[in-house]
mmCIF file of C-alpha atoms in Angstrom:
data_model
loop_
_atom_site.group_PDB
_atom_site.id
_atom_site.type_symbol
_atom_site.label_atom_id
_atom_site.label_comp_id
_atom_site.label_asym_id
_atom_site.label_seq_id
_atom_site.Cartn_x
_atom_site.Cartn_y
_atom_site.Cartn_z
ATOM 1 C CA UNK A 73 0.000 0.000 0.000
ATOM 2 C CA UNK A 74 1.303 3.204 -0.891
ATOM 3 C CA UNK A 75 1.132 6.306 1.737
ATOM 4 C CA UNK A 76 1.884 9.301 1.804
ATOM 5 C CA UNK A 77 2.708 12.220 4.409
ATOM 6 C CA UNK A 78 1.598 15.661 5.727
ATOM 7 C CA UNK A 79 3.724 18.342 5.191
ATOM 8 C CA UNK A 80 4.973 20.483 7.990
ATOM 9 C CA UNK A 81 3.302 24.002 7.630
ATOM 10 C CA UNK A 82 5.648 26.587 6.634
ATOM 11 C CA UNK A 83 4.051 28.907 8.994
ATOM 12 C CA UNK A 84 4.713 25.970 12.096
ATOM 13 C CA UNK A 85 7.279 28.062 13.872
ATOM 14 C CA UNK A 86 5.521 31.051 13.971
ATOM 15 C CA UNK A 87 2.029 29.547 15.799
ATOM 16 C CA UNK A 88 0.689 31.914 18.813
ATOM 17 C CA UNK A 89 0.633 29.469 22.029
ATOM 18 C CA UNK A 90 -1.084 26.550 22.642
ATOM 19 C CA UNK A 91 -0.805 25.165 18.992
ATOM 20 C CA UNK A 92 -1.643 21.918 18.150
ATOM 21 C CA UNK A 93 0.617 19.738 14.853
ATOM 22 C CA UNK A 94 -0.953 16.738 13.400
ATOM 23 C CA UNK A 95 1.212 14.231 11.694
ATOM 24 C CA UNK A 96 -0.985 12.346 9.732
ATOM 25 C CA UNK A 97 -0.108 9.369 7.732
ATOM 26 C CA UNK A 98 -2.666 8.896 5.646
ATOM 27 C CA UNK A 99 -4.084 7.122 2.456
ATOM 28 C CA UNK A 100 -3.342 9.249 -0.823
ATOM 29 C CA UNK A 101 -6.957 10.283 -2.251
ATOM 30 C CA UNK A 102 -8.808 9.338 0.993
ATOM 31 C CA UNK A 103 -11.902 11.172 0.706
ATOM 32 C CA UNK A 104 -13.451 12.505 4.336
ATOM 33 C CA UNK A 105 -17.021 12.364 2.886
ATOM 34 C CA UNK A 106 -19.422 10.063 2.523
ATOM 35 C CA UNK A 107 -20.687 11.319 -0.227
ATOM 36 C CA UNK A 108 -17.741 10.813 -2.209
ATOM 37 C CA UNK A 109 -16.625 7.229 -0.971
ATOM 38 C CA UNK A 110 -15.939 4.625 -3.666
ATOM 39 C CA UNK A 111 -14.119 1.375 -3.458
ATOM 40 C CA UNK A 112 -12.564 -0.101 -0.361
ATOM 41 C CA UNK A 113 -9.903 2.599 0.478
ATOM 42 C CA UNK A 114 -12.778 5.495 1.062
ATOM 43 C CA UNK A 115 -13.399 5.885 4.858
ATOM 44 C CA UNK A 116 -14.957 8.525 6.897
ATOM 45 C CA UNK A 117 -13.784 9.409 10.277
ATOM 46 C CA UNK A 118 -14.623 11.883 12.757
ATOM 47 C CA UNK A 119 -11.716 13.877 14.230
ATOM 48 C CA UNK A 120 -13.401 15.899 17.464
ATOM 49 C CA UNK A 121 -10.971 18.890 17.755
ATOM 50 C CA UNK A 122 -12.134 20.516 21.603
ATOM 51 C CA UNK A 123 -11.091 23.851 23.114
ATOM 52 C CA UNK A 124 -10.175 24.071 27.084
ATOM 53 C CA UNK A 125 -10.964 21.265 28.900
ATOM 54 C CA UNK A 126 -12.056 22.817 32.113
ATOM 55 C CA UNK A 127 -12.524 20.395 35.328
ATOM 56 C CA UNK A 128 -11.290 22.499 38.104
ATOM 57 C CA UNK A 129 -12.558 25.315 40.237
ATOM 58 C CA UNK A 130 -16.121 24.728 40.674
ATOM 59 C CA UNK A 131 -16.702 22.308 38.610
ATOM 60 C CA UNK A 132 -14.126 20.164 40.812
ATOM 61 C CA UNK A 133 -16.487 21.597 43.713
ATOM 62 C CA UNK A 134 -19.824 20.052 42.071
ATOM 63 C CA UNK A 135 -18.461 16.518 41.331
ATOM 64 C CA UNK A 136 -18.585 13.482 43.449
ATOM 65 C CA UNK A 137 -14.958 13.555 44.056
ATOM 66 C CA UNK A 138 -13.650 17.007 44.989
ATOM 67 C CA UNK A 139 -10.479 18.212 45.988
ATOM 68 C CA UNK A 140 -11.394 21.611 46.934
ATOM 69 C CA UNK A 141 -13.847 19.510 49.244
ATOM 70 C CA UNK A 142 -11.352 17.449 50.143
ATOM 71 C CA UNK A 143 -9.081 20.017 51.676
ATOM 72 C CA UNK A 144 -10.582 23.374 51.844
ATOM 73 C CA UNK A 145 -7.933 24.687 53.439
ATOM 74 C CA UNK A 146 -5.288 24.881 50.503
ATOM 75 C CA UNK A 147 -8.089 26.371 48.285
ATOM 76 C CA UNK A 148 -7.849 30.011 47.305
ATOM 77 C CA UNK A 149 -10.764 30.523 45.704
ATOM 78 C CA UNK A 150 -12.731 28.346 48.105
ATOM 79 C CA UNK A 151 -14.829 26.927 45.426
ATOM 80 C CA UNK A 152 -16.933 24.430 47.596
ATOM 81 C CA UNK A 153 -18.579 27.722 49.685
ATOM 82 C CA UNK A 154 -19.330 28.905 46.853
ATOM 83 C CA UNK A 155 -20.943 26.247 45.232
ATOM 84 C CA UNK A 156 -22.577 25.482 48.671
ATOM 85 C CA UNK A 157 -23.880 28.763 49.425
ATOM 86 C CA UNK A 158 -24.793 29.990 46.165
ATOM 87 C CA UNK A 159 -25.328 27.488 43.133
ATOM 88 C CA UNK A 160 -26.904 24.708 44.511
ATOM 89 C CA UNK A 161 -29.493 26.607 46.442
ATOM 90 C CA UNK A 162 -30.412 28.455 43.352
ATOM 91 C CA UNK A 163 -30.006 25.445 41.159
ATOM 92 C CA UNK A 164 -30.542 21.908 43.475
ATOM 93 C CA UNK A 165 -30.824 19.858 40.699
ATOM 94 C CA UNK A 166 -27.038 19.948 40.325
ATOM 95 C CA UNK A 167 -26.386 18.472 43.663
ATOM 96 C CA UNK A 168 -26.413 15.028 40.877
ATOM 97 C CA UNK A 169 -23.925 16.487 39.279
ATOM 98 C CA UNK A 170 -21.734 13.537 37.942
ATOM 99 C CA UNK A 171 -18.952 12.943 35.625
ATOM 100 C CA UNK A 172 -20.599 13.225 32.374
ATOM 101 C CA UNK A 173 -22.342 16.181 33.107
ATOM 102 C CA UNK A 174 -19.886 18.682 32.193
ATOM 103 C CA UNK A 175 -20.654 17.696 28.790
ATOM 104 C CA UNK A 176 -23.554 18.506 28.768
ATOM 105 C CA UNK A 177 -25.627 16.936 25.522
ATOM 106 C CA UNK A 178 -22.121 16.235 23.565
ATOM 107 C CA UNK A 179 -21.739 12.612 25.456
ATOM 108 C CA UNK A 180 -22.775 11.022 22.293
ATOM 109 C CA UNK A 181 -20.645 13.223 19.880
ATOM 110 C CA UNK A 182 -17.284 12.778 22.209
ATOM 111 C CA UNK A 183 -18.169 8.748 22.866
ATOM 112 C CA UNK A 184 -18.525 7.719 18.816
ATOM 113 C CA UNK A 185 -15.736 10.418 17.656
ATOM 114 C CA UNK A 186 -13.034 8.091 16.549
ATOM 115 C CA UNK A 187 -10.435 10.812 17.921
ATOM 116 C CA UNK A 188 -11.259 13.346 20.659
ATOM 117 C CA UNK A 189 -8.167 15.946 21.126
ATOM 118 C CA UNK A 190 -8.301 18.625 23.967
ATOM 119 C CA UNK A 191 -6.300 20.981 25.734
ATOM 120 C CA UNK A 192 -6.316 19.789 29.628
ATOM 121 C CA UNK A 193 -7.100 23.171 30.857
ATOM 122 C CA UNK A 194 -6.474 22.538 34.506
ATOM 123 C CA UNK A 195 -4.004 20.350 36.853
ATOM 124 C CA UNK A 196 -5.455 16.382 37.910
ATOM 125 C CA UNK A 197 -3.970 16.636 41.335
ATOM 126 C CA UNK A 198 -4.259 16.797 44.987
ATOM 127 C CA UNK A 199 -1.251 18.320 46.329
ATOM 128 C CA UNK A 200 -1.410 21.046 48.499
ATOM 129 C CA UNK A 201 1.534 23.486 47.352
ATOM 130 C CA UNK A 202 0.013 26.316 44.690
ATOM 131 C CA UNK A 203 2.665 28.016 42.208
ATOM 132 C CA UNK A 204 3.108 31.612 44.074
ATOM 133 C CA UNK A 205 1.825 35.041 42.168
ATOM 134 C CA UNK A 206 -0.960 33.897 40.231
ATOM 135 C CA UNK A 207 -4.652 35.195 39.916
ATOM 136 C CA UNK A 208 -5.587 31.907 39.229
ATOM 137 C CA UNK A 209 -4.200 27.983 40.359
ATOM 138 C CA UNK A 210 -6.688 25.523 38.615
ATOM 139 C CA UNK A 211 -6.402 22.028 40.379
ATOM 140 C CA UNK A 212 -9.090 18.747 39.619
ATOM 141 C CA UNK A 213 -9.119 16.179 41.942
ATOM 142 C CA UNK A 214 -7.281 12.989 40.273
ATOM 143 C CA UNK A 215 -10.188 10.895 40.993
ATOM 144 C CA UNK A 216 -12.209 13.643 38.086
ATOM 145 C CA UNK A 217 -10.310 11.267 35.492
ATOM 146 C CA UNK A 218 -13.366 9.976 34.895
ATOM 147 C CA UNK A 219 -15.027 13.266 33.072
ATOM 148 C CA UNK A 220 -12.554 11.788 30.709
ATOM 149 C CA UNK A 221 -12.446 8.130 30.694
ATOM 150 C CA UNK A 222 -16.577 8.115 30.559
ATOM 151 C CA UNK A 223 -17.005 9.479 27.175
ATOM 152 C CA UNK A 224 -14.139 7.032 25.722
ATOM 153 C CA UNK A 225 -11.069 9.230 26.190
ATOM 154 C CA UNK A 226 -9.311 6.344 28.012
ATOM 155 C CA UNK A 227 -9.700 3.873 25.131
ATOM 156 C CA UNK A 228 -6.086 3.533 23.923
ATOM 157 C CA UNK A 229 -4.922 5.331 21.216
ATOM 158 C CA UNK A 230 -8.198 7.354 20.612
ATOM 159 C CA UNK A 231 -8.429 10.353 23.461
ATOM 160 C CA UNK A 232 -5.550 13.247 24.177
ATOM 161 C CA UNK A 233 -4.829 16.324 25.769
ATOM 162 C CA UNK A 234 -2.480 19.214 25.183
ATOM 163 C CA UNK A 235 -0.490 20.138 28.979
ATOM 164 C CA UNK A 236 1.193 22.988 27.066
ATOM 165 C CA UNK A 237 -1.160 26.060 28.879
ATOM 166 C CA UNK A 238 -1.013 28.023 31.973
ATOM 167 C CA UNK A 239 -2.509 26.068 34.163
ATOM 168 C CA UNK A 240 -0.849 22.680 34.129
ATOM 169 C CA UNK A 241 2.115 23.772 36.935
ATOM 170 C CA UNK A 242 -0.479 25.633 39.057
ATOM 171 C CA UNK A 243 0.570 23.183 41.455
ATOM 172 C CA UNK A 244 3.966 23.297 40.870
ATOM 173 C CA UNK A 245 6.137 20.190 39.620
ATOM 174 C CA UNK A 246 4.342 17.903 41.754
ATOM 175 C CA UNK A 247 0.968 18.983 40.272
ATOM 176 C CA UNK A 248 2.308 18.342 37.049
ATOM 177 C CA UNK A 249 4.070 15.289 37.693
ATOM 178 C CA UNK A 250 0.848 14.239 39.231
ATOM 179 C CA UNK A 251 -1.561 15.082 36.208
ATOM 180 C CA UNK A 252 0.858 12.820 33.782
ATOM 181 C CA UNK A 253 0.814 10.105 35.881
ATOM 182 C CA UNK A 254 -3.292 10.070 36.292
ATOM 183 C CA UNK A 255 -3.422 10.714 32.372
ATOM 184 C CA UNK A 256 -0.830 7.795 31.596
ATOM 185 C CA UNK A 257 -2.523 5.377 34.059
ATOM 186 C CA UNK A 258 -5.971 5.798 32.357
ATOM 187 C CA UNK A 259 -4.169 5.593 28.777
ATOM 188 C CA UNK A 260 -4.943 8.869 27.807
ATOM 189 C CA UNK A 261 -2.364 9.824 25.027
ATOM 190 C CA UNK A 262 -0.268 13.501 26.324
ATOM 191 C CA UNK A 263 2.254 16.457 24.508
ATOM 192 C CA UNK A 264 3.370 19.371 26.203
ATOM 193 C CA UNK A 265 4.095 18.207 29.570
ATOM 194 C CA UNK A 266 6.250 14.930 30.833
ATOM 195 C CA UNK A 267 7.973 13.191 33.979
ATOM 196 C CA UNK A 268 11.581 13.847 31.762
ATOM 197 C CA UNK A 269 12.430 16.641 29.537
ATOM 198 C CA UNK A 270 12.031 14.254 26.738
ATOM 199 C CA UNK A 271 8.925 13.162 27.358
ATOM 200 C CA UNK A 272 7.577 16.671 27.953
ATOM 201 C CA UNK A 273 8.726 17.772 24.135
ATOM 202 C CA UNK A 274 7.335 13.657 22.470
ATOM 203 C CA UNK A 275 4.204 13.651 20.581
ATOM 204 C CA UNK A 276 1.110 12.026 21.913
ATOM 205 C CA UNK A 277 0.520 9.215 19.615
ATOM 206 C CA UNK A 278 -2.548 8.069 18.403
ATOM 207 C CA UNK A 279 -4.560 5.425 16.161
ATOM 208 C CA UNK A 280 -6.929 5.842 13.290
ATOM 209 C CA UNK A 281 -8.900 3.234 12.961
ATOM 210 C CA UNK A 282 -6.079 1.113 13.333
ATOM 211 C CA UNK A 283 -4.205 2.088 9.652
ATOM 212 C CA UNK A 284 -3.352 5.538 10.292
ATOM 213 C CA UNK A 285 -0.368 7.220 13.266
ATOM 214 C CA UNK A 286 -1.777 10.462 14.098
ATOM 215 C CA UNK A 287 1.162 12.058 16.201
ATOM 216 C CA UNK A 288 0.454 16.016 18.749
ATOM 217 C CA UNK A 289 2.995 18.079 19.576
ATOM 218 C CA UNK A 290 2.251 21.041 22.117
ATOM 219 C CA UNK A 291 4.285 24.028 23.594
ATOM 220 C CA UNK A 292 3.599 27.393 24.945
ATOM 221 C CA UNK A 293 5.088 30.354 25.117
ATOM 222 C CA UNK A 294 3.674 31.476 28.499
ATOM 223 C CA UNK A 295 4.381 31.881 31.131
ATOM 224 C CA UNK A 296 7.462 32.738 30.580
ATOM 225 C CA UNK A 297 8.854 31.935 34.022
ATOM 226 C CA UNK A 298 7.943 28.009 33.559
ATOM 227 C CA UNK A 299 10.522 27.804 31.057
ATOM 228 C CA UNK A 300 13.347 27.087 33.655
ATOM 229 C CA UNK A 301 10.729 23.823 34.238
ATOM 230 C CA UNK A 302 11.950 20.894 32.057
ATOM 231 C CA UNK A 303 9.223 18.809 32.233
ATOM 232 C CA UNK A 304 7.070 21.504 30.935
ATOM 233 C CA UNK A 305 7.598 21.779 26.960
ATOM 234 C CA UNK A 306 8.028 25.646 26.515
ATOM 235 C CA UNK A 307 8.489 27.403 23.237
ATOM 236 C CA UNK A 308 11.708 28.122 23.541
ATOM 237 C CA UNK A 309 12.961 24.792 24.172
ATOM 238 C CA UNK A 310 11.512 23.144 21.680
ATOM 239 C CA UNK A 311 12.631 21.274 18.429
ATOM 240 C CA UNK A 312 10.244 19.263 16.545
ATOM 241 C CA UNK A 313 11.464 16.966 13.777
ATOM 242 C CA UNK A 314 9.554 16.905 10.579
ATOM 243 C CA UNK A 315 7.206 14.187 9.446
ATOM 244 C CA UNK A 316 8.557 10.536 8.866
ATOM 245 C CA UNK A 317 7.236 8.606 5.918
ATOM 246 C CA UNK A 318 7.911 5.654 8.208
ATOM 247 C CA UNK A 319 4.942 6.577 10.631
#
């Protein structure tokens, strides 16, 4: 069979933060539409490209498992008061509130994607120490996995999340080293974050359908004082190769 390879953007180097590269290997001529399938190699897919993937902060505070619940005392926005004394007595029904519902009617669109790719908008941890001098430090207990894992995001090779933002060191290395860990143990694929430097700056690899690699880098360029962090995959420590025909 005879592939063929994406071509690296010209205009790569110069993305704003938080970009997102797919290597695709893919069949030449593959059409994307079912209207214009014919013969064996036509396939549709469904790629599910999501923005910020936000668990933390009160929506940490609403589900079962809850680490501003858990230990109120390290949380600066004290999100469970808040949710206690002002959204669930105007809204009750969300004292259910379970770990689908921050998806609200898309369950069905994320579950029979055939790859869901996010950016992990907030740290899976339940350390104590917050990164010093920020407005915000975004933390999900681990246990909130599942928001992930109960759509399909766990199945190997079809769910994964971009670390390279501001909020994955919010709880300093630890956090971090704690949200790659929870991510990797539930076989959700990673890029912008790692427990080496070299790991931090690897694609996330994932499989279409079984035929096709599809590999994400991530960096960021902010902040700019987590670039002294090597397992954080800043901007200006970052060299990605070009694609491989061999993927």
């Amino acid at each position: 069979m005879t592939k063929t390879t994406l071509e690296l953007p010209s205009f790569f180097k110069s993305l704003p933060r938080n970009t997102l590269w797919l290597d695709n290997t893919i069949r030449p001529n593959m059409s994307t539409h079912a209207s214009d399938q014919q013969g064996n190699d036509a396939q549709t897919f469904t790629l599910l490209l999501l923005g910020d993937l936000m668990i933390g902060r009160l929506i940490d505070a609403l589900l079962p498992t809850s680490i501003a619940r858990q230990s109120p005392e390290s949380d600066p926005e004290d999100a469970a008061h808040t949710v206690d004394t002002y959204i669930l007595r105007r809204s009750p029904e969300l004292k259910s509130y379970n770990y689908l519902s921050p998806w609200g009617n898309a369950v069905d669109l994320v579950r029979r994607s055939d790859l869901v790719l996010a950016n992990l908008e907030t740290a899976l941890t339940t350390t104590q120490k917050k990164w010093p001098d920020k407005v915000f430090n975004y933390r999900s207990h681990t246990a909130n996995i599942r928001c992930l894992t109960e759509v399909g995001m766990g199945m190997g090779g079809k769910g994964y999340v971009s670390l390279a933002n501001n909020h994955t060191l919010d709880w300093c290395k630890e956090g971090l080293l704690e949200t790659v860990q929870t991510l990797a143990d539930n076989h959700i694929e990673l890029a912008g974050a790692g427990r080496t430097k070299d790991e931090a700056a690897a694609p996330g690899i994932l499989r279409l359908r079984e035929k096709w690699t599809v590999k994400c880098w991530s960096f960021a360029d902010h902040p700019a004082d987590w670039k002294r962090v090597h397992e954080f995959n800043s901007k200006q420590n970052t060299t990605l190769p070009g694609p491989s025909a061999g993927d």
